[in-house]
C-alpha positions as a Python dict, from the first residue, in 0.01 Angstrom:
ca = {
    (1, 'X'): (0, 0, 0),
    (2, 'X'): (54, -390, -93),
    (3, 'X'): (-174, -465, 216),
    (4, 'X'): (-455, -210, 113),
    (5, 'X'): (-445, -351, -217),
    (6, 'X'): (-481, -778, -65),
    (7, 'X'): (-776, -635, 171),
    (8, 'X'): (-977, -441, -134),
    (9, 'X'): (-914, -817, -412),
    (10, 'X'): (-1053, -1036, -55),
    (11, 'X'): (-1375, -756, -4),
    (12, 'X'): (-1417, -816, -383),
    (13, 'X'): (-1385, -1182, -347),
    (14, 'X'): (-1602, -1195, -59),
    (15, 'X'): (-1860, -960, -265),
    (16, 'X'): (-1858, -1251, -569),
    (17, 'X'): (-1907, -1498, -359),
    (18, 'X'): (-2291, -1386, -260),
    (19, 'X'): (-2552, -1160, -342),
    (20, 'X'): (-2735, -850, -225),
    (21, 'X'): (-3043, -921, -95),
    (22, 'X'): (-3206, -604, 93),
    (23, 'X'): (-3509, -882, 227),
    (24, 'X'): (-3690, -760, 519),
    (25, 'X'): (-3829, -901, 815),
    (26, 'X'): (-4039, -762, 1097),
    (27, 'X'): (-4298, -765, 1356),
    (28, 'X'): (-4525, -469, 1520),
    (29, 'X'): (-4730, -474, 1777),
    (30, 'X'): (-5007, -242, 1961),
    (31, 'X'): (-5090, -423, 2316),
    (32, 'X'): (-5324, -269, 2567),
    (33, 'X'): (-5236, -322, 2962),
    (34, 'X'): (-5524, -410, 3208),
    (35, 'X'): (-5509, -468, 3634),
    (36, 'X'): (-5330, -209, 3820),
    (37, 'X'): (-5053, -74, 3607),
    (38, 'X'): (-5143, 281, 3679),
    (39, 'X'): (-4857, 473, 3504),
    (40, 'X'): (-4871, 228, 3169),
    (41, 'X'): (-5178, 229, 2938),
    (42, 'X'): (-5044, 80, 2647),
    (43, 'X'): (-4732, -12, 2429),
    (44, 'X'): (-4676, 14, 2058),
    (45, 'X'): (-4354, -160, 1842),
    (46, 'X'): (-4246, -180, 1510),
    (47, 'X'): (-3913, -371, 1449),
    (48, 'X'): (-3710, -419, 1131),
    (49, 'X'): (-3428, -627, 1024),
    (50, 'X'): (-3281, -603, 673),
    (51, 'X'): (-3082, -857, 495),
    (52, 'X'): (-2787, -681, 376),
    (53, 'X'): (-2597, -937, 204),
    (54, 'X'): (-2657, -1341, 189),
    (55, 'X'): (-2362, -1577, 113),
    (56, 'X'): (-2313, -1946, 134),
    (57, 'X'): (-2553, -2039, 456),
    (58, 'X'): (-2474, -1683, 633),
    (59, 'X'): (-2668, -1354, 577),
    (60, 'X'): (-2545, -999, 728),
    (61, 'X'): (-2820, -773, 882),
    (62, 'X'): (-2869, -461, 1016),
    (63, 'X'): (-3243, -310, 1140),
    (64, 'X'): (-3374, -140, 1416),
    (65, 'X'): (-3716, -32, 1634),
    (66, 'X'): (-3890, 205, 1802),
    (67, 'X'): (-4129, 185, 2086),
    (68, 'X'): (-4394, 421, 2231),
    (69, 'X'): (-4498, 348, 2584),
    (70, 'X'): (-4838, 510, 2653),
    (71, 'X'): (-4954, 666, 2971),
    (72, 'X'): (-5252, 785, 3059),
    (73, 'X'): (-5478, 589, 3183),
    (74, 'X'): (-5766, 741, 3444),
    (75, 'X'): (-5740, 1032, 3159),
    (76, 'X'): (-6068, 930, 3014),
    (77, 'X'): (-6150, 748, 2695),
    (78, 'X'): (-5857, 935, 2503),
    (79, 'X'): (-5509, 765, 2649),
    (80, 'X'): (-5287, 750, 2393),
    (81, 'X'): (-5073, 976, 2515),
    (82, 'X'): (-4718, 882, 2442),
    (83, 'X'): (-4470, 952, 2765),
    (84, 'X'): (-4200, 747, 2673),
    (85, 'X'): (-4052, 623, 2344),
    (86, 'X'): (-3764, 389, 2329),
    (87, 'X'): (-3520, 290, 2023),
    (88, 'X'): (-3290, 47, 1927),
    (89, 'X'): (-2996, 3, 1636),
    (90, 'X'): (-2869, -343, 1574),
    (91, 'X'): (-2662, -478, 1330),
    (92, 'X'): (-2484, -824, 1263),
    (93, 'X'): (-2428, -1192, 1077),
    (94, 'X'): (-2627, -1491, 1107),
    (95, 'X'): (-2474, -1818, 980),
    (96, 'X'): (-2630, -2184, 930),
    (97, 'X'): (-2450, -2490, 1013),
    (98, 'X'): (-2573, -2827, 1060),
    (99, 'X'): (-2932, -2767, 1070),
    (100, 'X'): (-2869, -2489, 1305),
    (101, 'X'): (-2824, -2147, 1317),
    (102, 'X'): (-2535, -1909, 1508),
    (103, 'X'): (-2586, -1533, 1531),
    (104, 'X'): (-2334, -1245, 1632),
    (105, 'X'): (-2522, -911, 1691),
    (106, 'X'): (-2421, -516, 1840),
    (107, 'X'): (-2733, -368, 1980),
    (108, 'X'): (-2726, 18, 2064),
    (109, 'X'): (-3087, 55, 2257),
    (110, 'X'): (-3158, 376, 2435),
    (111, 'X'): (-3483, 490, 2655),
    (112, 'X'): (-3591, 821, 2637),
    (113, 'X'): (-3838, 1036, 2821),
    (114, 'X'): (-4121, 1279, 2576),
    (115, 'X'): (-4124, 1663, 2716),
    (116, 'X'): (-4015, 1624, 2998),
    (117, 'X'): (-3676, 1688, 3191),
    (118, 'X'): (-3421, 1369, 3166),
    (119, 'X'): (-3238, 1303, 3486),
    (120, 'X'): (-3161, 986, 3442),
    (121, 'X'): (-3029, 850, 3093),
    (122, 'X'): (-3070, 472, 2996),
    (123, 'X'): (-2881, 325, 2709),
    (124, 'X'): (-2601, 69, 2648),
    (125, 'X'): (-2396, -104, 2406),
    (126, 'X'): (-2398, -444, 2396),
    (127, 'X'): (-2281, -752, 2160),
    (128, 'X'): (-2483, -1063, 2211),
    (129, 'X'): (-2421, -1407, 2071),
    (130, 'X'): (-2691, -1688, 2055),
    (131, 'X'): (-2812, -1966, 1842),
    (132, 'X'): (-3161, -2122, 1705),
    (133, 'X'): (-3346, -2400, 1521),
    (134, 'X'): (-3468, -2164, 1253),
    (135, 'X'): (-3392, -1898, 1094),
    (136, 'X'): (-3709, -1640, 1193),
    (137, 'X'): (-3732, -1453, 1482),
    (138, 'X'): (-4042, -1364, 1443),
    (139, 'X'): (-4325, -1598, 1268),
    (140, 'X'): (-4480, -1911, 1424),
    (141, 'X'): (-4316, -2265, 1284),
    (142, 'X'): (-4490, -2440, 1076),
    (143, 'X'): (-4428, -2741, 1278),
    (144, 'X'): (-4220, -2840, 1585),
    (145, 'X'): (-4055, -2589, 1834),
    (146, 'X'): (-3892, -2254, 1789),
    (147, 'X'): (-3627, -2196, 2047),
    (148, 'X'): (-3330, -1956, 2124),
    (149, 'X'): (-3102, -1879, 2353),
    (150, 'X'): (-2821, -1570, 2376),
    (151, 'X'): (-2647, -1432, 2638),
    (152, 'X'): (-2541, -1027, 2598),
    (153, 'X'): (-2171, -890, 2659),
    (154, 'X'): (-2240, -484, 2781),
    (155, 'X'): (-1955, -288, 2668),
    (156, 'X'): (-1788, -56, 2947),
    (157, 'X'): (-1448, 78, 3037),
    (158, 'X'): (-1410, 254, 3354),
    (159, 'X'): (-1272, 583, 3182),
    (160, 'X'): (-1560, 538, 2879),
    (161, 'X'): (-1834, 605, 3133),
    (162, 'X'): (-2130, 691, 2856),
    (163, 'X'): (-2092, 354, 2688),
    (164, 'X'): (-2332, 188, 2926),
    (165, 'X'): (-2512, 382, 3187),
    (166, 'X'): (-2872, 391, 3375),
    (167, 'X'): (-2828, 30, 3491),
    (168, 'X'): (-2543, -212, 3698),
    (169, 'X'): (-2558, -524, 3439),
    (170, 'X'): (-2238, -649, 3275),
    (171, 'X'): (-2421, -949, 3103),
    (172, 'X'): (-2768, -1068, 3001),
    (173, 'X'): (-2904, -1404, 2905),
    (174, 'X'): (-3248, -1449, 2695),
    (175, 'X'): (-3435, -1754, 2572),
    (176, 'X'): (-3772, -1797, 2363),
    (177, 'X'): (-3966, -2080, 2265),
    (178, 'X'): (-4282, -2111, 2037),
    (179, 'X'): (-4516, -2330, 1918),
    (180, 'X'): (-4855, -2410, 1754),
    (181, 'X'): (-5100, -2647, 1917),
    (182, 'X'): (-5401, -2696, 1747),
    (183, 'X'): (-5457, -2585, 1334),
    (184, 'X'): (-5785, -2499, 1179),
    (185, 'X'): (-5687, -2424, 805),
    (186, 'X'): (-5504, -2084, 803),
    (187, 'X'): (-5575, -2026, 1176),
    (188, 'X'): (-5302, -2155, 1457),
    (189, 'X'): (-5356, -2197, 1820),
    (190, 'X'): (-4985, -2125, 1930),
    (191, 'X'): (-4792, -2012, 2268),
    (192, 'X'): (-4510, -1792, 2263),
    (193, 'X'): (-4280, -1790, 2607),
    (194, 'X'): (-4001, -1554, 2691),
    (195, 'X'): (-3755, -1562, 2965),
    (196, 'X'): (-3494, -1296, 3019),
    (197, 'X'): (-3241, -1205, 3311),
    (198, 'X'): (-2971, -891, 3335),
    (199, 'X'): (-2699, -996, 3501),
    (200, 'X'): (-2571, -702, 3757),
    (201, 'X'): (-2181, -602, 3820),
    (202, 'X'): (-2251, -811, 4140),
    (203, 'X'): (-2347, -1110, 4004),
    (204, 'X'): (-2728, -1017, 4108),
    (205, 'X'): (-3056, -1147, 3852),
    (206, 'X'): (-3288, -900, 3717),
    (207, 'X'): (-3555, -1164, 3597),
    (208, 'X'): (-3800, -1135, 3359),
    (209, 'X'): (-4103, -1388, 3257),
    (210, 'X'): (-4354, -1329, 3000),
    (211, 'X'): (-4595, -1584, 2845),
    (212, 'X'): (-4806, -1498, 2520),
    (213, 'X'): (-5079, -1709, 2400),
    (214, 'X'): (-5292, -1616, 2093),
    (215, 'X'): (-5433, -1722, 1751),
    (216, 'X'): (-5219, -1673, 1446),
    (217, 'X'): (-5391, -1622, 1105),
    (218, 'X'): (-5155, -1685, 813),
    (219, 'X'): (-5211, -1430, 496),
    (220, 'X'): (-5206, -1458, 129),
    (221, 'X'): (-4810, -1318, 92),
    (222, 'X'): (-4689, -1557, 341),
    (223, 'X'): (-4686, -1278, 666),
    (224, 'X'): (-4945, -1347, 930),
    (225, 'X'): (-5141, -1123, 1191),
    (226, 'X'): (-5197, -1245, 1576),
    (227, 'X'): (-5455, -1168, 1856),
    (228, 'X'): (-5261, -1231, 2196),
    (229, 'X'): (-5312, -1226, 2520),
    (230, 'X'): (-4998, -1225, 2757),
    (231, 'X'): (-4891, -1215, 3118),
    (232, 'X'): (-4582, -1156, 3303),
    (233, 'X'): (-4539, -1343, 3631),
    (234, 'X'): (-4235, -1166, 3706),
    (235, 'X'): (-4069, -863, 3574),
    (236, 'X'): (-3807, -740, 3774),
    (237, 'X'): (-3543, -605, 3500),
    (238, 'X'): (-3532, -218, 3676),
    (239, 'X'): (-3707, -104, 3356),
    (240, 'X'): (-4004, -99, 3164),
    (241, 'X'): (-4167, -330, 3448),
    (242, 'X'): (-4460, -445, 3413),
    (243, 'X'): (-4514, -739, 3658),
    (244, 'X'): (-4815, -945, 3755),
    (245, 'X'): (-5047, -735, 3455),
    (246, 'X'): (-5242, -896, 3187),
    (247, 'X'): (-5229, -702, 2831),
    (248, 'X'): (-5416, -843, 2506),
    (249, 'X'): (-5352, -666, 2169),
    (250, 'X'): (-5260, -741, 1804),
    (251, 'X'): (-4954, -847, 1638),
    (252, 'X'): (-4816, -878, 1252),
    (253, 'X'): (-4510, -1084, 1187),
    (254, 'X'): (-4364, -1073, 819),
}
């Protein structure tokens, strides 16, 4: 009783000592592949994080996305035709310190097949832990580099089979960096570079390469809308490939 009582006063405390903030930030996309990615004609995303609660230099978030791949293509002019949709929950505390930033995250994504018959599943749960120089994810700096690493935990227990399952990787490692090279006014020439591996139970990479270049127009509220063009060199995850295919679309970061 004594202890329930201590825990409830230190949530209150802890509630006093910030605020509620509910501020959102996000990025969608709509990119259209070219070359000879038969099976893939396009790919649409729309991802959210929320700021739950802010206090001192750390914030608490929780968001999510969802992700149509469309297929299609030698269908005519009509291909969006949406085979494959794919969703992820997420959900953690970001914390500044020294000009830096440190973030703890859970990430539940899962991939799922449209009408058609599932026979294999692909999901995990995973915690991941990485830092940054800033604290967006998504917009272009203003000046300087955007960078980030993590590296990804994948939960499993050898009587918990459905915890993680589709794929062999115990651990992941991810790093971004972005900047803007030339600026005209409210339009940025920038490059955006992505490099992810998955880690396998055998200690085998599953790498993945991607580099975006575009212009970045900055709006009136602060958000800003892109025209990209991107490329993956390699893509060799054992999902969602799509490896040695240019794709050009639009993008809006806010």
């Amino acid at each position: 009783m004594l202890r329930g009582i201590l825990t409830f006063v230190l949530f209150l405390s802890f509630l006093s000592a910030g605020e509620f903030s509910f501020k959102a930030h996000g990025s969608g996309y709509l990119y259209k592949f070219g070359g000879h990615l038969k099976r893939r004609s396009a790919v649409a995303k729309v991802f959210i994080l929320t700021e739950f609660y802010r206090w001192d230099n750390g914030v608490s978030l929780w968001g999510g996305g969802s992700e149509l791949v469309w297929l299609g293509r030698d269908k005519g002019l009509i291909q969006l035709d949406p085979q494959q949709a794919d969703y992820l929950l997420t959900g953690g505390i970001i914390k500044g310190h020294s000009g830096r930033f440190y973030y703890l995250f859970f990430d539940h994504p899962c991939y799922h097949a449209i009408d058609t018959l599932v026979t294999k599943s692909l999901y995990w749960n995973k915690i991941r832990i990485g830092t940054k120089n800033r604290n967006d994810f998504f917009r272009v700096p203003d000046s300087g580099y955007f960078y980030y690493a993590e590296i990804g935990f994948f939960i499993r227990h050898p009587d918990v089979w459905w915890l993680t399952t589709g794929h062999d990787f115990q651990y992941d490692f991810k790093a971004g960096v972005k900047k803007v090279f030339v600026r005209a006014g409210r339009f940025n020439l920038f490059a955006d570079i992505t490099f992810y591996t998955g880690i396998s139970m055998h200690y085998a990479l599953r790498p993945m390469l991607e580099v975006l270049a575009g212009v970045n127009i900055r709006g009136t509220s602060g958000n800003e809308g892109e025209i990209v063009v991107g490329y993956r060199p390699i893509d060799r995850k054992t999902f969602r490939e799509a490896e040695n295919v240019l794709y050009a679309g639009v993008r809006t970061n806010f």
